JSON list of C-alpha atoms in Angstrom, two decimals:
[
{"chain": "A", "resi": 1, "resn": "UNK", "atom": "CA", "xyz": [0.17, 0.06, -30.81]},
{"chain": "A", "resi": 2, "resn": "UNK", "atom": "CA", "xyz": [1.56, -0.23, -34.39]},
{"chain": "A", "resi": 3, "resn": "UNK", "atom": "CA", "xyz": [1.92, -2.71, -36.69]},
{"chain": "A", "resi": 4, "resn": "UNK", "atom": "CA", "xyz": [5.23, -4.32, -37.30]},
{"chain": "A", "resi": 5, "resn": "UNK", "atom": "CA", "xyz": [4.43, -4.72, -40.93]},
{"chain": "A", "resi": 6, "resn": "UNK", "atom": "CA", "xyz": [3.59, -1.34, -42.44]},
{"chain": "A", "resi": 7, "resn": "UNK", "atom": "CA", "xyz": [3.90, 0.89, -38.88]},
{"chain": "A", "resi": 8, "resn": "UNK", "atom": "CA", "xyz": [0.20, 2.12, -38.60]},
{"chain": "A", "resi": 9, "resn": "UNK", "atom": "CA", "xyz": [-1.79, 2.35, -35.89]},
{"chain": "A", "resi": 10, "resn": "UNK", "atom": "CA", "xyz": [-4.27, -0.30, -34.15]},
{"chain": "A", "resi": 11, "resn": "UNK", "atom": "CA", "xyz": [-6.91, -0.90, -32.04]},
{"chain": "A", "resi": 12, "resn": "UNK", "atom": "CA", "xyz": [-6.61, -3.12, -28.50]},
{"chain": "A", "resi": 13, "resn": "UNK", "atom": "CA", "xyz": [-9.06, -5.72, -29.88]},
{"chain": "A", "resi": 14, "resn": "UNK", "atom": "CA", "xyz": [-7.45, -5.97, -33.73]},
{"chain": "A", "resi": 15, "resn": "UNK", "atom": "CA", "xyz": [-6.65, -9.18, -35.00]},
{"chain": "A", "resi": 16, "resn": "UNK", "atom": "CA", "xyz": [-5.36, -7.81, -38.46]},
{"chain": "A", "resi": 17, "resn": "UNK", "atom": "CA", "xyz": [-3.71, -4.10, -39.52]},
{"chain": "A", "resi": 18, "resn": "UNK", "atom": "CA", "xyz": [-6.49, -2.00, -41.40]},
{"chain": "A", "resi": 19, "resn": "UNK", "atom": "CA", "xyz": [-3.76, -0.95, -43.79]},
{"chain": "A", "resi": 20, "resn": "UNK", "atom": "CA", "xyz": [-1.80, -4.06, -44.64]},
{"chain": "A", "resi": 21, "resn": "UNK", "atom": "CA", "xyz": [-3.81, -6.50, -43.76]},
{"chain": "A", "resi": 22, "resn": "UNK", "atom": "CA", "xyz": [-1.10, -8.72, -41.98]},
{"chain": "A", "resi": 23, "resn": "UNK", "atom": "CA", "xyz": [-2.40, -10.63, -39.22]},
{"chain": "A", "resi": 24, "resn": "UNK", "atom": "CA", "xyz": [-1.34, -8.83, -35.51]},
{"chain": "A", "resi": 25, "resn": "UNK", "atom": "CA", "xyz": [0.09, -11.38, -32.79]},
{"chain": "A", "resi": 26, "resn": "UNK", "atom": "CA", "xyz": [-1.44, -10.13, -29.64]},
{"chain": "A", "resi": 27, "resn": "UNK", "atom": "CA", "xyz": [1.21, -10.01, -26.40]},
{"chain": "A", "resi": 28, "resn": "UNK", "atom": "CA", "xyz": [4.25, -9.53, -29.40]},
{"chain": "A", "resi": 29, "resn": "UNK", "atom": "CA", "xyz": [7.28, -9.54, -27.64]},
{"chain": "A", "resi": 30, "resn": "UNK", "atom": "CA", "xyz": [7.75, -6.17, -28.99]},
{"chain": "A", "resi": 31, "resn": "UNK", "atom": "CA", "xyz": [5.33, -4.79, -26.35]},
{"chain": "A", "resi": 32, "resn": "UNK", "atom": "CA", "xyz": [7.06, -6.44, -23.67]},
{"chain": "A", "resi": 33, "resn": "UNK", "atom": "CA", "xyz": [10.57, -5.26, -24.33]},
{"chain": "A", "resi": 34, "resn": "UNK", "atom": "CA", "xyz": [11.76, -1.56, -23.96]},
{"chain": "A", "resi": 35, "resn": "UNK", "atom": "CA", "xyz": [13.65, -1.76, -28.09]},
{"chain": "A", "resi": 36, "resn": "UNK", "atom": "CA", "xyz": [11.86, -3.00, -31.01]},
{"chain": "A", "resi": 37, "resn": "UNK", "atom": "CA", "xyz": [12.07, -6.68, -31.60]},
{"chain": "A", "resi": 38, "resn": "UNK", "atom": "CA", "xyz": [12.90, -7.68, -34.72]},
{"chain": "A", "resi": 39, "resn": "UNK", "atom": "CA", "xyz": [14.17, -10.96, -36.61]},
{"chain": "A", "resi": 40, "resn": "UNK", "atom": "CA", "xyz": [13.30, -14.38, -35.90]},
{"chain": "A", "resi": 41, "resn": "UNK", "atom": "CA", "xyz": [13.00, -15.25, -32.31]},
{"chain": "A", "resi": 42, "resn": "UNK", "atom": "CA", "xyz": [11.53, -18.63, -30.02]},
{"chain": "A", "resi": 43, "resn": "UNK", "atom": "CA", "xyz": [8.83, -16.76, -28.09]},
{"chain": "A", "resi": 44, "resn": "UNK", "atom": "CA", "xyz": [7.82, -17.74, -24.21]},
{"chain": "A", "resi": 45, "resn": "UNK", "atom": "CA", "xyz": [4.63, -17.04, -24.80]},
{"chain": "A", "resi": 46, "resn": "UNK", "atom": "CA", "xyz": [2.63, -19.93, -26.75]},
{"chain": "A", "resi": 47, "resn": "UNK", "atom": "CA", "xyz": [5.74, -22.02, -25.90]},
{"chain": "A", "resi": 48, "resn": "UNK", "atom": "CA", "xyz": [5.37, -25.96, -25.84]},
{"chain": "A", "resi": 49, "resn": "UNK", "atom": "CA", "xyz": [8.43, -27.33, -26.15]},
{"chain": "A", "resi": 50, "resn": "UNK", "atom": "CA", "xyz": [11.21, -24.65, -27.06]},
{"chain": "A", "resi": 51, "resn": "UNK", "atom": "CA", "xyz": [9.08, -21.76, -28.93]},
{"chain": "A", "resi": 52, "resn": "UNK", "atom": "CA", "xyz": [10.58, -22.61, -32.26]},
{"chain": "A", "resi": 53, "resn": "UNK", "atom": "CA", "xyz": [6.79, -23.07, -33.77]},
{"chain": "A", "resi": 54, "resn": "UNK", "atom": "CA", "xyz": [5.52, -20.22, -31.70]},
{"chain": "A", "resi": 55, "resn": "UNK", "atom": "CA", "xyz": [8.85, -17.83, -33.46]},
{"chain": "A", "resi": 56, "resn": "UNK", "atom": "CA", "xyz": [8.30, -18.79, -36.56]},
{"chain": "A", "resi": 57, "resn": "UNK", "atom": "CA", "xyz": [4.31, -18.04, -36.69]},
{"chain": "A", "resi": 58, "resn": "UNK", "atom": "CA", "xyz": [4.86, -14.90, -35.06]},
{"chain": "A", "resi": 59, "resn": "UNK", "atom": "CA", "xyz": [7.75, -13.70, -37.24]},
{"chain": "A", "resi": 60, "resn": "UNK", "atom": "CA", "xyz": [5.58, -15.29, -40.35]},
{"chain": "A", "resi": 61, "resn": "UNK", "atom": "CA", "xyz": [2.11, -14.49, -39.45]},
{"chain": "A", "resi": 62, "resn": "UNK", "atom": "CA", "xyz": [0.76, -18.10, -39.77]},
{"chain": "A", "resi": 63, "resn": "UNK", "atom": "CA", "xyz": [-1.16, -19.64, -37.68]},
{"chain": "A", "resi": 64, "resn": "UNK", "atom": "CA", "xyz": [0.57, -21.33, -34.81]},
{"chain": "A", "resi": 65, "resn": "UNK", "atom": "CA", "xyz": [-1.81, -24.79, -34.95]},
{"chain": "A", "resi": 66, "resn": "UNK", "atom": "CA", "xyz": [-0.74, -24.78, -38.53]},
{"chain": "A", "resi": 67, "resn": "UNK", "atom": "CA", "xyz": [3.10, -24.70, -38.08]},
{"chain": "A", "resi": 68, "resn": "UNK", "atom": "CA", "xyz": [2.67, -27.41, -35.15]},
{"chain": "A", "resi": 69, "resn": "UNK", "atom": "CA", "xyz": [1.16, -29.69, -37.14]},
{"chain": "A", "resi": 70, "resn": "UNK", "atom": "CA", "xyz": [3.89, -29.40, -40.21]},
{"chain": "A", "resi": 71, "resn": "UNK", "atom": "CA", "xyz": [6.71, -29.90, -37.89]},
{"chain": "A", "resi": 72, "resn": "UNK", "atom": "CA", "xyz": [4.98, -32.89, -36.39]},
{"chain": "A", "resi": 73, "resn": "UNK", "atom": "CA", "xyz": [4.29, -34.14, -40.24]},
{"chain": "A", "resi": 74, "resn": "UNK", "atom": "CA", "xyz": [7.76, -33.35, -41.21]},
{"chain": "A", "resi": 75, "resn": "UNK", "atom": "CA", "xyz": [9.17, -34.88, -38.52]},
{"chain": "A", "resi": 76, "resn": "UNK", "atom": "CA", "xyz": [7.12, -38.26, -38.73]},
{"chain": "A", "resi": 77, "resn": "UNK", "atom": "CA", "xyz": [7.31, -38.60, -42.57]},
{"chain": "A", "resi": 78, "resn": "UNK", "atom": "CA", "xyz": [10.66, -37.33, -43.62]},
{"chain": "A", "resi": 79, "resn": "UNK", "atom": "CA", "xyz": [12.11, -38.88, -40.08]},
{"chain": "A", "resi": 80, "resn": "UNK", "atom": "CA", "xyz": [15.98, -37.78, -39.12]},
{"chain": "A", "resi": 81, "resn": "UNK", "atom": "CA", "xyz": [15.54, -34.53, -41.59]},
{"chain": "A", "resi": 82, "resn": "UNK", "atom": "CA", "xyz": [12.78, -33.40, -39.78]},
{"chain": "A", "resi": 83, "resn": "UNK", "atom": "CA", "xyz": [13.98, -34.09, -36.19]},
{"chain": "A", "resi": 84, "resn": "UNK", "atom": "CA", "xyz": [17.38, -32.45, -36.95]},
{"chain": "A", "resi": 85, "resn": "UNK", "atom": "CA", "xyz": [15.92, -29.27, -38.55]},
{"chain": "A", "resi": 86, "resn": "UNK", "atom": "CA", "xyz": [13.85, -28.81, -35.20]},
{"chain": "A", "resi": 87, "resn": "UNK", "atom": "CA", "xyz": [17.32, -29.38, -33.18]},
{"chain": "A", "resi": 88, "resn": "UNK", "atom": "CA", "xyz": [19.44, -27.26, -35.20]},
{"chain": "A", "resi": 89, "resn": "UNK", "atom": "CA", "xyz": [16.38, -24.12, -35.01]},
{"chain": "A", "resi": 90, "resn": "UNK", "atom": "CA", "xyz": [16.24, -24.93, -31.26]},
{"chain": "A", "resi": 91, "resn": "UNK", "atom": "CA", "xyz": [20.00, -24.49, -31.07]},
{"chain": "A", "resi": 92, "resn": "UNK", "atom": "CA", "xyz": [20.08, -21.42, -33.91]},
{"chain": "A", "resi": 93, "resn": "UNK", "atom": "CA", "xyz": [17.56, -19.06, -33.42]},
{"chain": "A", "resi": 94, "resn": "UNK", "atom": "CA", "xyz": [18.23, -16.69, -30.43]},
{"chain": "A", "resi": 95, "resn": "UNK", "atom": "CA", "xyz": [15.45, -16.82, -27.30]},
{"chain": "A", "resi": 96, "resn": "UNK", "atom": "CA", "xyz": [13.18, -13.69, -27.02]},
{"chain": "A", "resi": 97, "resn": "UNK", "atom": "CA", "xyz": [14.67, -11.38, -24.25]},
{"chain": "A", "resi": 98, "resn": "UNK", "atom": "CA", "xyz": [12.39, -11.48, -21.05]},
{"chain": "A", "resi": 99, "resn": "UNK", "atom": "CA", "xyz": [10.87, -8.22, -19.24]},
{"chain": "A", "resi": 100, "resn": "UNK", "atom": "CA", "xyz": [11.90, -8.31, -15.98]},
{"chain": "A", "resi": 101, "resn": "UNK", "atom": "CA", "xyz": [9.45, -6.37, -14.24]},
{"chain": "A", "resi": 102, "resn": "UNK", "atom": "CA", "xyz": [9.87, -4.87, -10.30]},
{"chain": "A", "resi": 103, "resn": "UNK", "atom": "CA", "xyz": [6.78, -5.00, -8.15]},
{"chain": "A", "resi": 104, "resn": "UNK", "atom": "CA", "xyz": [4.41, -2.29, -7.83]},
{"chain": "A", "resi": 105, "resn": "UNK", "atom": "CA", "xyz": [4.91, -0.81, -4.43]},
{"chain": "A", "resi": 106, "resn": "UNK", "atom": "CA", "xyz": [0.91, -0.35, -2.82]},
{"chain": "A", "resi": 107, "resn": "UNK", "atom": "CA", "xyz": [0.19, 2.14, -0.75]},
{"chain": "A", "resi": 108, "resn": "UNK", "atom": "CA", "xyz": [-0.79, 1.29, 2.88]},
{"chain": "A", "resi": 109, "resn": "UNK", "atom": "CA", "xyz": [-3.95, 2.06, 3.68]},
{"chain": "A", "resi": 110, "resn": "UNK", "atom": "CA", "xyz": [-4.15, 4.10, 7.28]},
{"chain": "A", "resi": 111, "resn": "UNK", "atom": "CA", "xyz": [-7.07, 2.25, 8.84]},
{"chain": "A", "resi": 112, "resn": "UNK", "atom": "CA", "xyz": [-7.34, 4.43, 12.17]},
{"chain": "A", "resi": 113, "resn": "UNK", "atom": "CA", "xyz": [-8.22, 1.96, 14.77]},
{"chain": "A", "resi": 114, "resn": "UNK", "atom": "CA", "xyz": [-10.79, 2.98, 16.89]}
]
């Protein structure tokens, strides 16, 4: 796989680029979808309420506890700004296409009965 930041190459087990040093999001939506992914999207994977954290600390490369915890903050301290911004991101930022995958077709084992 390659990194979305500067395009090199990585290892499976890599939690940051060699090169760059920005910090790899493993299962990126851009392995799961047949074009490149790019902008801000709400991801299904990591999702709690509508992926709007999970998007933006994939598309940011923060950590996802860390964005969870502002928006809570945000949205207790500054109250209807905070609520609102989540609302309008929820309703603004387009959902991350899914990979519709068909079933692997086994073959049938020939058991000759005896």
């Amino acid at each position: 796989m390659n990194c979305r930041n500067c395009g090199a190459a990585y290892g499976v087990g890599a939690n940051f680029c060699a090169i760059c040093g920005s910090r790899i999001w493993q299962g990126t939506p851009a392995a799961n979808v047949q074009q490149p992914v790019t902008g801000l999207l709400r991801l299904h994977e990591g999702r709690a309420i509508a992926g709007v954290c999970a998007g933006l600390s994939w598309y940011y490369g923060w950590d996802l506890a860390a964005v969870r915890i502002l928006t809570v903050l945000s949205a207790i301290l500054i109250f209807p700004i905070g609520i609102i911004a989540y609302l309008v991101a929820w309703m603004v930022i387009p959902e991350a296409p899914l990979l519709v995958m068909q079933p692997v077709q086994q073959p049938m084992q020939q058991n000759p009965q005896t």
